[in-house]
Amino acid sequence: MTFKLSDSNSTMQDNNKPPRMRIGTDEFYDLLVNSDVFVDKSLMIKELLEDSGKVILITRPRRWGKSLNMNMLQKFFEIEVDQNGVPLPIEDRVNNKLFTGGEIDLGIKGKRTLEPLKINGNEYAMAQQGNYPVISINFKDVKGSNYQEIENGIKNQVTNLFTNHRYLKRYITTDENLLDDAQKEKLNRYFTGKLDKEDLKDSLRVLSEVLYKHFGQKVYILIDEYDTPINSSYIEFGDKLKEFDDVLKIFRGMFGSSLKTNPYLEKGLITGILRVAKANLFSDLNNVREYTLLDEKFAKFYGFTQAEVDELLTKVPLDTSPEQIKAWYNGYSFGGEIIYNPWSIMLCLDTRGKLDHYWLDSGGTGLVDKALLSDEIQIDIQQLASGKSIIAPITKQISFSDINTRSGLFSLLLFSGYLNPTAIEPAKDIYELSVPNKEVEYIYETRLLQWVSSKLQMDSSLYYSFASLLPAGKIEEFKEKLQELLLNATSFHQTGEKKAELFYSGFMLGLINTLSPGYVIDSERETGSGRADIILLPKAGKQNNAIIIEYKICKSPDTLESIAKDGLDQIMRKKYETKIKEHSHVQKIIKIAMAFCGKEVALEYQIAQVS
């Protein structure tokens, strides 16, 4: 059972009252006790235990459940202790009830009875529950514009980590001979926060040793969002090689000491968005098993499966059809599983099925924005924005030096959640890549518009008012504004014929996407006895005027006028309007032929009343 309605009187049956949802929390306990909606991913614990890797690296896009799963693992494995670090008796352990089920005392909020999770049926896994010290550190908030800010952020995380195990402070002054004087002095620095670079590198190794000596049990080390500080450093000061390398050295030392040469390690799990190559973070770790969204293992534990979404859609009152919701958020195929973005699905359900760009609005990365605006892959971006797929090689290990190559850019977009992969030659890492759904389609459209606007040296918000001149029938004003924009532009026309063609195809695609809310777009379609480049059929109740656009890119400005006239004649002669007249709400047909060459444009048009 993947959908938990733990309180029988809090379901939709109570006057169609929607279930309570806890969205945005990374706290496993908080989700279980304060939400009626919970998708059970606890069998991930079994898969983790069965994996032969001593250290496991799992990469997934942001908002795909990485931190929540990490917290679930912490709650499962961690020894629950009192303020003195003494393990609690089984009857007083809250974490155990999260998995076995039972009554949880919520204080003034009363009590909550939980159902057993799936993992409770696995005897071997449950024998491990609550029996390990756990080190859990999350680097998602460690960002900065220079090295010192990154170092300070790491110091804060390390100090907080030791504070979570404050019962270990007694070993600084105790005579139990657990630590020698040098170790006591070092431990004291971690609790006071007076740390140097070497202390940061040794931090997880030191804590695991003290925890092992305290409990007599090896340690689980959970490192979440490991690549956030590295990506932030690259974006903000990657050109300052020494500072950037100093950041890498800290993590290289931290991971090496705690995950490779650590006799106190039971198992390590690292999560992030990307596998950063050539940073040598894992080069010394010969025991790392890596799983990306291309791998079958762990695929169903990040995001929601088709079956889970189908069940969720039956449990929550909706003002939108399940088919529409699936069209907006379906489209990912990770490791052979159909997977939905959990962030988008939960927010959609919480708003009774309102379709919106929830995941896109939750933030992004500078690296992704840079990729989407790159000239190097703009022809591919236009292909994707028009609903087509592309073929590209994918590298699982992305290096910053390769970030401007076609393979590097599309690998970044794929592993960041902006593309869906279909294997063509998996042995050679060749994949067919497509935009997964309508939500993600929006970012390709907006970034394409941003790219075109930057070439025209205009704010992208002004592009909408410019494009609106077409359906309004203000073609002369549109023509004058377009010519003015081209004359003021200084970049695209100086880069050769190919780049000019790329710009104009992007310009037309941006124009179409801008008008798409009020139109059904049909590009290069057979109508009557000929072909039109673009036909825009108005949606009933939104627009009244249909638009037919024929455009060509010319090699000589001397031919502009004649080619534009020929284009309009072709529209007239070949009866492109045949299908349009079948739509009774269409009042006018606006026929436009454009010819481009460098900074110059010629435009011919006719506006005909539909009789």
PDB file of C-alpha atoms in Angstrom, residues 87-295:
ATOM      1  CA  PRO A  87      20.473   3.866  24.108  1.00  0.00           C
ATOM      2  CA  LEU A  88      16.769   4.100  24.913  1.00  0.00           C
ATOM      3  CA  PRO A  89      14.783   0.975  25.784  1.00  0.00           C
ATOM      4  CA  ILE A  90      12.783  -0.360  22.827  1.00  0.00           C
ATOM      5  CA  GLU A  91       9.456   0.790  24.278  1.00  0.00           C
ATOM      6  CA  ASP A  92      10.661   4.409  24.339  1.00  0.00           C
ATOM      7  CA  ARG A  93      12.032   4.517  20.801  1.00  0.00           C
ATOM      8  CA  VAL A  94       9.957   6.666  18.454  1.00  0.00           C
ATOM      9  CA  ASN A  95      11.893   5.837  15.295  1.00  0.00           C
ATOM     10  CA  ASN A  96      11.057   2.158  15.619  1.00  0.00           C
ATOM     11  CA  LYS A  97       7.327   2.929  15.489  1.00  0.00           C
ATOM     12  CA  LEU A  98       7.773   4.900  12.269  1.00  0.00           C
ATOM     13  CA  PHE A  99       8.537   1.602  10.541  1.00  0.00           C
ATOM     14  CA  THR A 100       6.733  -1.036  12.628  1.00  0.00           C
ATOM     15  CA  GLY A 101       3.614   1.042  13.219  1.00  0.00           C
ATOM     16  CA  GLY A 102       2.052   1.974  16.507  1.00  0.00           C
ATOM     17  CA  GLU A 103       0.865   4.899  18.548  1.00  0.00           C
ATOM     18  CA  ILE A 104       2.896   8.126  18.579  1.00  0.00           C
ATOM     19  CA  ASP A 105       2.378  10.660  21.365  1.00  0.00           C
ATOM     20  CA  LEU A 106       2.191  14.157  19.837  1.00  0.00           C
ATOM     21  CA  GLY A 107       1.814  16.024  23.121  1.00  0.00           C
ATOM     22  CA  ILE A 108      -0.906  18.683  22.990  1.00  0.00           C
ATOM     23  CA  LYS A 109      -1.837  17.464  19.487  1.00  0.00           C
ATOM     24  CA  GLY A 110      -2.937  14.121  20.894  1.00  0.00           C
ATOM     25  CA  LYS A 111      -1.866  10.770  19.505  1.00  0.00           C
ATOM     26  CA  ARG A 112      -1.344   9.376  16.032  1.00  0.00           C
ATOM     27  CA  THR A 113      -1.550   5.724  15.105  1.00  0.00           C
ATOM     28  CA  LEU A 114       0.759   4.740  12.266  1.00  0.00           C
ATOM     29  CA  GLU A 115       0.526   1.716  10.004  1.00  0.00           C
ATOM     30  CA  PRO A 116       3.540  -0.556   9.440  1.00  0.00           C
ATOM     31  CA  LEU A 117       5.654   0.333   6.422  1.00  0.00           C
ATOM     32  CA  LYS A 118       6.638  -2.151   3.730  1.00  0.00           C
ATOM     33  CA  ILE A 119      10.126  -2.651   5.167  1.00  0.00           C
ATOM     34  CA  ASN A 120       8.572  -4.042   8.358  1.00  0.00           C
ATOM     35  CA  GLY A 121       7.976  -7.280   6.480  1.00  0.00           C
ATOM     36  CA  ASN A 122      11.699  -7.816   5.896  1.00  0.00           C
ATOM     37  CA  GLU A 123      13.166  -9.638   8.887  1.00  0.00           C
ATOM     38  CA  TYR A 124      16.812  -9.072   7.973  1.00  0.00           C
ATOM     39  CA  ALA A 125      16.370  -5.336   7.480  1.00  0.00           C
ATOM     40  CA  MET A 126      14.378  -4.880  10.688  1.00  0.00           C
ATOM     41  CA  ALA A 127      17.182  -6.567  12.625  1.00  0.00           C
ATOM     42  CA  GLN A 128      19.347  -3.579  11.624  1.00  0.00           C
ATOM     43  CA  GLN A 129      16.798  -0.974  12.715  1.00  0.00           C
ATOM     44  CA  GLY A 130      18.042   1.370  15.424  1.00  0.00           C
ATOM     45  CA  ASN A 131      21.399  -0.371  15.819  1.00  0.00           C
ATOM     46  CA  TYR A 132      23.950   1.998  14.259  1.00  0.00           C
ATOM     47  CA  PRO A 133      25.422   5.400  14.989  1.00  0.00           C
ATOM     48  CA  VAL A 134      24.628   7.671  12.036  1.00  0.00           C
ATOM     49  CA  ILE A 135      26.483  10.722  10.740  1.00  0.00           C
ATOM     50  CA  SER A 136      24.158  12.755   8.529  1.00  0.00           C
ATOM     51  CA  ILE A 137      25.307  16.010   6.925  1.00  0.00           C
ATOM     52  CA  ASN A 138      23.552  18.121   4.284  1.00  0.00           C
ATOM     53  CA  PHE A 139      25.430  20.669   2.167  1.00  0.00           C
ATOM     54  CA  LYS A 140      22.403  22.132   0.354  1.00  0.00           C
ATOM     55  CA  ASP A 141      22.778  25.536   2.034  1.00  0.00           C
ATOM     56  CA  VAL A 142      26.550  25.821   1.597  1.00  0.00           C
ATOM     57  CA  LYS A 143      26.883  28.431  -1.145  1.00  0.00           C
ATOM     58  CA  GLY A 144      29.038  31.503  -1.530  1.00  0.00           C
ATOM     59  CA  SER A 145      30.579  34.094  -3.803  1.00  0.00           C
ATOM     60  CA  ASN A 146      34.134  33.314  -2.639  1.00  0.00           C
ATOM     61  CA  TYR A 147      36.168  30.582  -0.973  1.00  0.00           C
ATOM     62  CA  GLN A 148      35.843  31.985   2.551  1.00  0.00           C
ATOM     63  CA  GLU A 149      32.053  31.943   2.414  1.00  0.00           C
ATOM     64  CA  ILE A 150      32.123  28.308   1.325  1.00  0.00           C
ATOM     65  CA  GLU A 151      34.558  27.381   4.097  1.00  0.00           C
ATOM     66  CA  ASN A 152      32.419  29.177   6.683  1.00  0.00           C
ATOM     67  CA  GLY A 153      29.355  27.302   5.455  1.00  0.00           C
ATOM     68  CA  ILE A 154      31.143  23.969   5.795  1.00  0.00           C
ATOM     69  CA  LYS A 155      32.330  24.935   9.296  1.00  0.00           C
ATOM     70  CA  ASN A 156      28.754  25.680  10.344  1.00  0.00           C
ATOM     71  CA  GLN A 157      27.546  22.317   9.076  1.00  0.00           C
ATOM     72  CA  VAL A 158      30.375  20.444  10.799  1.00  0.00           C
ATOM     73  CA  THR A 159      29.859  22.284  14.102  1.00  0.00           C
ATOM     74  CA  ASN A 160      26.114  21.567  13.983  1.00  0.00           C
ATOM     75  CA  LEU A 161      26.879  17.936  13.231  1.00  0.00           C
ATOM     76  CA  PHE A 162      28.976  17.543  16.368  1.00  0.00           C
ATOM     77  CA  THR A 163      26.396  19.468  18.395  1.00  0.00           C
ATOM     78  CA  ASN A 164      23.836  16.819  17.424  1.00  0.00           C
ATOM     79  CA  HIS A 165      26.076  14.370  19.318  1.00  0.00           C
ATOM     80  CA  ARG A 166      26.750  16.672  22.284  1.00  0.00           C
ATOM     81  CA  TYR A 167      26.856  13.711  24.663  1.00  0.00           C
ATOM     82  CA  LEU A 168      30.344  13.044  23.248  1.00  0.00           C
ATOM     83  CA  LYS A 169      31.647  16.277  24.833  1.00  0.00           C
ATOM     84  CA  ARG A 170      32.267  14.460  28.065  1.00  0.00           C
ATOM     85  CA  TYR A 171      35.185  12.619  26.466  1.00  0.00           C
ATOM     86  CA  ILE A 172      37.066  15.934  26.254  1.00  0.00           C
ATOM     87  CA  THR A 173      37.540  15.972  30.034  1.00  0.00           C
ATOM     88  CA  THR A 174      36.844  12.402  31.128  1.00  0.00           C
ATOM     89  CA  ASP A 175      39.523  10.015  32.390  1.00  0.00           C
ATOM     90  CA  GLU A 176      37.982   6.994  30.655  1.00  0.00           C
ATOM     91  CA  ASN A 177      41.044   6.662  28.373  1.00  0.00           C
ATOM     92  CA  LEU A 178      38.801   6.595  25.326  1.00  0.00           C
ATOM     93  CA  LEU A 179      40.853   9.392  23.691  1.00  0.00           C
ATOM     94  CA  ASP A 180      44.416  10.607  24.104  1.00  0.00           C
ATOM     95  CA  ASP A 181      45.212  14.264  24.816  1.00  0.00           C
ATOM     96  CA  ALA A 182      45.657  15.220  21.155  1.00  0.00           C
ATOM     97  CA  GLN A 183      42.318  13.649  20.262  1.00  0.00           C
ATOM     98  CA  LYS A 184      40.616  15.438  23.144  1.00  0.00           C
ATOM     99  CA  GLU A 185      42.027  18.757  21.991  1.00  0.00           C
ATOM    100  CA  LYS A 186      40.839  18.093  18.442  1.00  0.00           C
ATOM    101  CA  LEU A 187      37.371  17.047  19.623  1.00  0.00           C
ATOM    102  CA  ASN A 188      37.109  20.259  21.626  1.00  0.00           C
ATOM    103  CA  ARG A 189      37.741  22.330  18.485  1.00  0.00           C
ATOM    104  CA  TYR A 190      34.804  20.665  16.747  1.00  0.00           C
ATOM    105  CA  PHE A 191      32.462  21.602  19.559  1.00  0.00           C
ATOM    106  CA  THR A 192      33.753  25.185  19.820  1.00  0.00           C
ATOM    107  CA  GLY A 193      33.809  25.755  16.061  1.00  0.00           C
ATOM    108  CA  LYS A 194      37.456  26.886  16.043  1.00  0.00           C
ATOM    109  CA  LEU A 195      38.402  24.804  13.038  1.00  0.00           C
ATOM    110  CA  ASP A 196      41.102  25.003  10.392  1.00  0.00           C
ATOM    111  CA  LYS A 197      41.091  23.386   6.946  1.00  0.00           C
ATOM    112  CA  GLU A 198      42.634  20.148   8.193  1.00  0.00           C
ATOM    113  CA  ASP A 199      39.960  19.872  10.875  1.00  0.00           C
ATOM    114  CA  LEU A 200      37.278  20.167   8.202  1.00  0.00           C
ATOM    115  CA  LYS A 201      38.897  17.442   6.116  1.00  0.00           C
ATOM    116  CA  ASP A 202      39.152  15.129   9.155  1.00  0.00           C
ATOM    117  CA  SER A 203      35.721  15.950  10.619  1.00  0.00           C
ATOM    118  CA  LEU A 204      33.651  12.956   9.519  1.00  0.00           C
ATOM    119  CA  ARG A 205      36.506  10.552  10.179  1.00  0.00           C
ATOM    120  CA  VAL A 206      37.004  11.909  13.721  1.00  0.00           C
ATOM    121  CA  LEU A 207      33.305  11.814  14.552  1.00  0.00           C
ATOM    122  CA  SER A 208      32.945   8.257  13.254  1.00  0.00           C
ATOM    123  CA  GLU A 209      35.860   7.125  15.432  1.00  0.00           C
ATOM    124  CA  VAL A 210      34.447   8.685  18.599  1.00  0.00           C
ATOM    125  CA  LEU A 211      30.977   7.311  17.852  1.00  0.00           C
ATOM    126  CA  TYR A 212      32.437   3.862  17.296  1.00  0.00           C
ATOM    127  CA  LYS A 213      34.300   3.984  20.589  1.00  0.00           C
ATOM    128  CA  HIS A 214      31.168   5.192  22.377  1.00  0.00           C
ATOM    129  CA  PHE A 215      28.742   2.613  20.946  1.00  0.00           C
ATOM    130  CA  GLY A 216      31.082  -0.214  19.922  1.00  0.00           C
ATOM    131  CA  GLN A 217      29.397  -0.231  16.514  1.00  0.00           C
ATOM    132  CA  LYS A 218      30.491   0.940  13.066  1.00  0.00           C
ATOM    133  CA  VAL A 219      28.918   4.036  11.557  1.00  0.00           C
ATOM    134  CA  TYR A 220      26.618   4.895   8.658  1.00  0.00           C
ATOM    135  CA  ILE A 221      27.722   8.115   6.924  1.00  0.00           C
ATOM    136  CA  LEU A 222      25.039   9.964   4.934  1.00  0.00           C
ATOM    137  CA  ILE A 223      26.199  12.929   2.830  1.00  0.00           C
ATOM    138  CA  ASP A 224      23.391  14.845   1.118  1.00  0.00           C
ATOM    139  CA  GLU A 225      23.659  17.437  -1.702  1.00  0.00           C
ATOM    140  CA  TYR A 226      27.432  16.989  -1.841  1.00  0.00           C
ATOM    141  CA  ASP A 227      27.747  18.880  -5.136  1.00  0.00           C
ATOM    142  CA  THR A 228      25.861  22.069  -4.167  1.00  0.00           C
ATOM    143  CA  PRO A 229      28.926  23.890  -2.747  1.00  0.00           C
ATOM    144  CA  ILE A 230      31.040  22.736  -5.702  1.00  0.00           C
ATOM    145  CA  ASN A 231      28.539  23.901  -8.324  1.00  0.00           C
ATOM    146  CA  SER A 232      28.058  27.192  -6.475  1.00  0.00           C
ATOM    147  CA  SER A 233      31.820  27.722  -6.328  1.00  0.00           C
ATOM    148  CA  TYR A 234      32.216  27.008 -10.037  1.00  0.00           C
ATOM    149  CA  ILE A 235      29.478  29.474 -10.975  1.00  0.00           C
ATOM    150  CA  GLU A 236      30.560  32.232  -8.592  1.00  0.00           C
ATOM    151  CA  PHE A 237      34.362  32.025  -8.680  1.00  0.00           C
ATOM    152  CA  GLY A 238      35.340  29.136 -10.936  1.00  0.00           C
ATOM    153  CA  ASP A 239      37.671  31.480 -12.807  1.00  0.00           C
ATOM    154  CA  LYS A 240      39.729  31.915  -9.621  1.00  0.00           C
ATOM    155  CA  LEU A 241      41.490  28.610  -9.942  1.00  0.00           C
ATOM    156  CA  LYS A 242      43.245  28.574  -6.570  1.00  0.00           C
ATOM    157  CA  GLU A 243      40.098  29.410  -4.605  1.00  0.00           C
ATOM    158  CA  PHE A 244      38.054  26.871  -6.541  1.00  0.00           C
ATOM    159  CA  ASP A 245      40.723  24.199  -6.054  1.00  0.00           C
ATOM    160  CA  ASP A 246      40.805  24.950  -2.312  1.00  0.00           C
ATOM    161  CA  VAL A 247      37.093  24.100  -2.150  1.00  0.00           C
ATOM    162  CA  LEU A 248      37.721  20.832  -3.971  1.00  0.00           C
ATOM    163  CA  LYS A 249      40.606  20.008  -1.614  1.00  0.00           C
ATOM    164  CA  ILE A 250      38.347  20.235   1.430  1.00  0.00           C
ATOM    165  CA  PHE A 251      35.817  17.799  -0.003  1.00  0.00           C
ATOM    166  CA  ARG A 252      38.518  15.563  -1.428  1.00  0.00           C
ATOM    167  CA  GLY A 253      40.078  15.298   2.014  1.00  0.00           C
ATOM    168  CA  MET A 254      36.737  14.902   3.804  1.00  0.00           C
ATOM    169  CA  PHE A 255      35.518  12.119   1.527  1.00  0.00           C
ATOM    170  CA  GLY A 256      38.887  10.383   1.354  1.00  0.00           C
ATOM    171  CA  SER A 257      39.417  10.200   5.124  1.00  0.00           C
ATOM    172  CA  SER A 258      35.854   9.215   5.991  1.00  0.00           C
ATOM    173  CA  LEU A 259      34.922   6.922   3.111  1.00  0.00           C
ATOM    174  CA  LYS A 260      38.180   5.258   2.043  1.00  0.00           C
ATOM    175  CA  THR A 261      40.631   4.924   4.919  1.00  0.00           C
ATOM    176  CA  ASN A 262      38.038   4.688   7.677  1.00  0.00           C
ATOM    177  CA  PRO A 263      37.957   1.429   9.666  1.00  0.00           C
ATOM    178  CA  TYR A 264      34.878   2.676  11.541  1.00  0.00           C
ATOM    179  CA  LEU A 265      32.652   2.890   8.447  1.00  0.00           C
ATOM    180  CA  GLU A 266      29.756   0.452   8.064  1.00  0.00           C
ATOM    181  CA  LYS A 267      28.390   1.996   4.864  1.00  0.00           C
ATOM    182  CA  GLY A 268      28.335   5.377   3.169  1.00  0.00           C
ATOM    183  CA  LEU A 269      25.678   6.996   0.985  1.00  0.00           C
ATOM    184  CA  ILE A 270      26.231  10.195  -0.994  1.00  0.00           C
ATOM    185  CA  THR A 271      23.576  12.038  -2.988  1.00  0.00           C
ATOM    186  CA  GLY A 272      23.670  14.970  -5.374  1.00  0.00           C
ATOM    187  CA  ILE A 273      22.470  16.103  -8.771  1.00  0.00           C
ATOM    188  CA  LEU A 274      25.650  15.437 -10.735  1.00  0.00           C
ATOM    189  CA  ARG A 275      28.671  13.170 -10.642  1.00  0.00           C
ATOM    190  CA  VAL A 276      31.387  15.818 -10.841  1.00  0.00           C
ATOM    191  CA  ALA A 277      34.307  14.389 -12.824  1.00  0.00           C
ATOM    192  CA  LYS A 278      37.921  15.555 -12.878  1.00  0.00           C
ATOM    193  CA  ALA A 279      37.507  17.064  -9.422  1.00  0.00           C
ATOM    194  CA  ASN A 280      39.094  13.876  -8.064  1.00  0.00           C
ATOM    195  CA  LEU A 281      36.556  13.775  -5.239  1.00  0.00           C
ATOM    196  CA  PHE A 282      36.073  10.039  -5.585  1.00  0.00           C
ATOM    197  CA  SER A 283      39.222   9.077  -7.480  1.00  0.00           C
ATOM    198  CA  ASP A 284      40.780   7.566  -4.371  1.00  0.00           C
ATOM    199  CA  LEU A 285      37.630   5.646  -3.501  1.00  0.00           C
ATOM    200  CA  ASN A 286      37.779   2.302  -5.255  1.00  0.00           C
ATOM    201  CA  ASN A 287      34.706   1.115  -3.381  1.00  0.00           C
ATOM    202  CA  VAL A 288      32.115   3.576  -4.774  1.00  0.00           C
ATOM    203  CA  ARG A 289      29.048   2.233  -6.581  1.00  0.00           C
ATOM    204  CA  GLU A 290      27.282   4.907  -8.618  1.00  0.00           C
ATOM    205  CA  TYR A 291      23.621   4.947  -9.684  1.00  0.00           C
ATOM    206  CA  THR A 292      22.196   7.631 -11.963  1.00  0.00           C
ATOM    207  CA  LEU A 293      18.710   8.050 -13.379  1.00  0.00           C
ATOM    208  CA  LEU A 294      19.837   5.844 -16.278  1.00  0.00           C
ATOM    209  CA  ASP A 295      20.220   2.855 -13.941  1.00  0.00           C
TER     210      ASP A 295
END
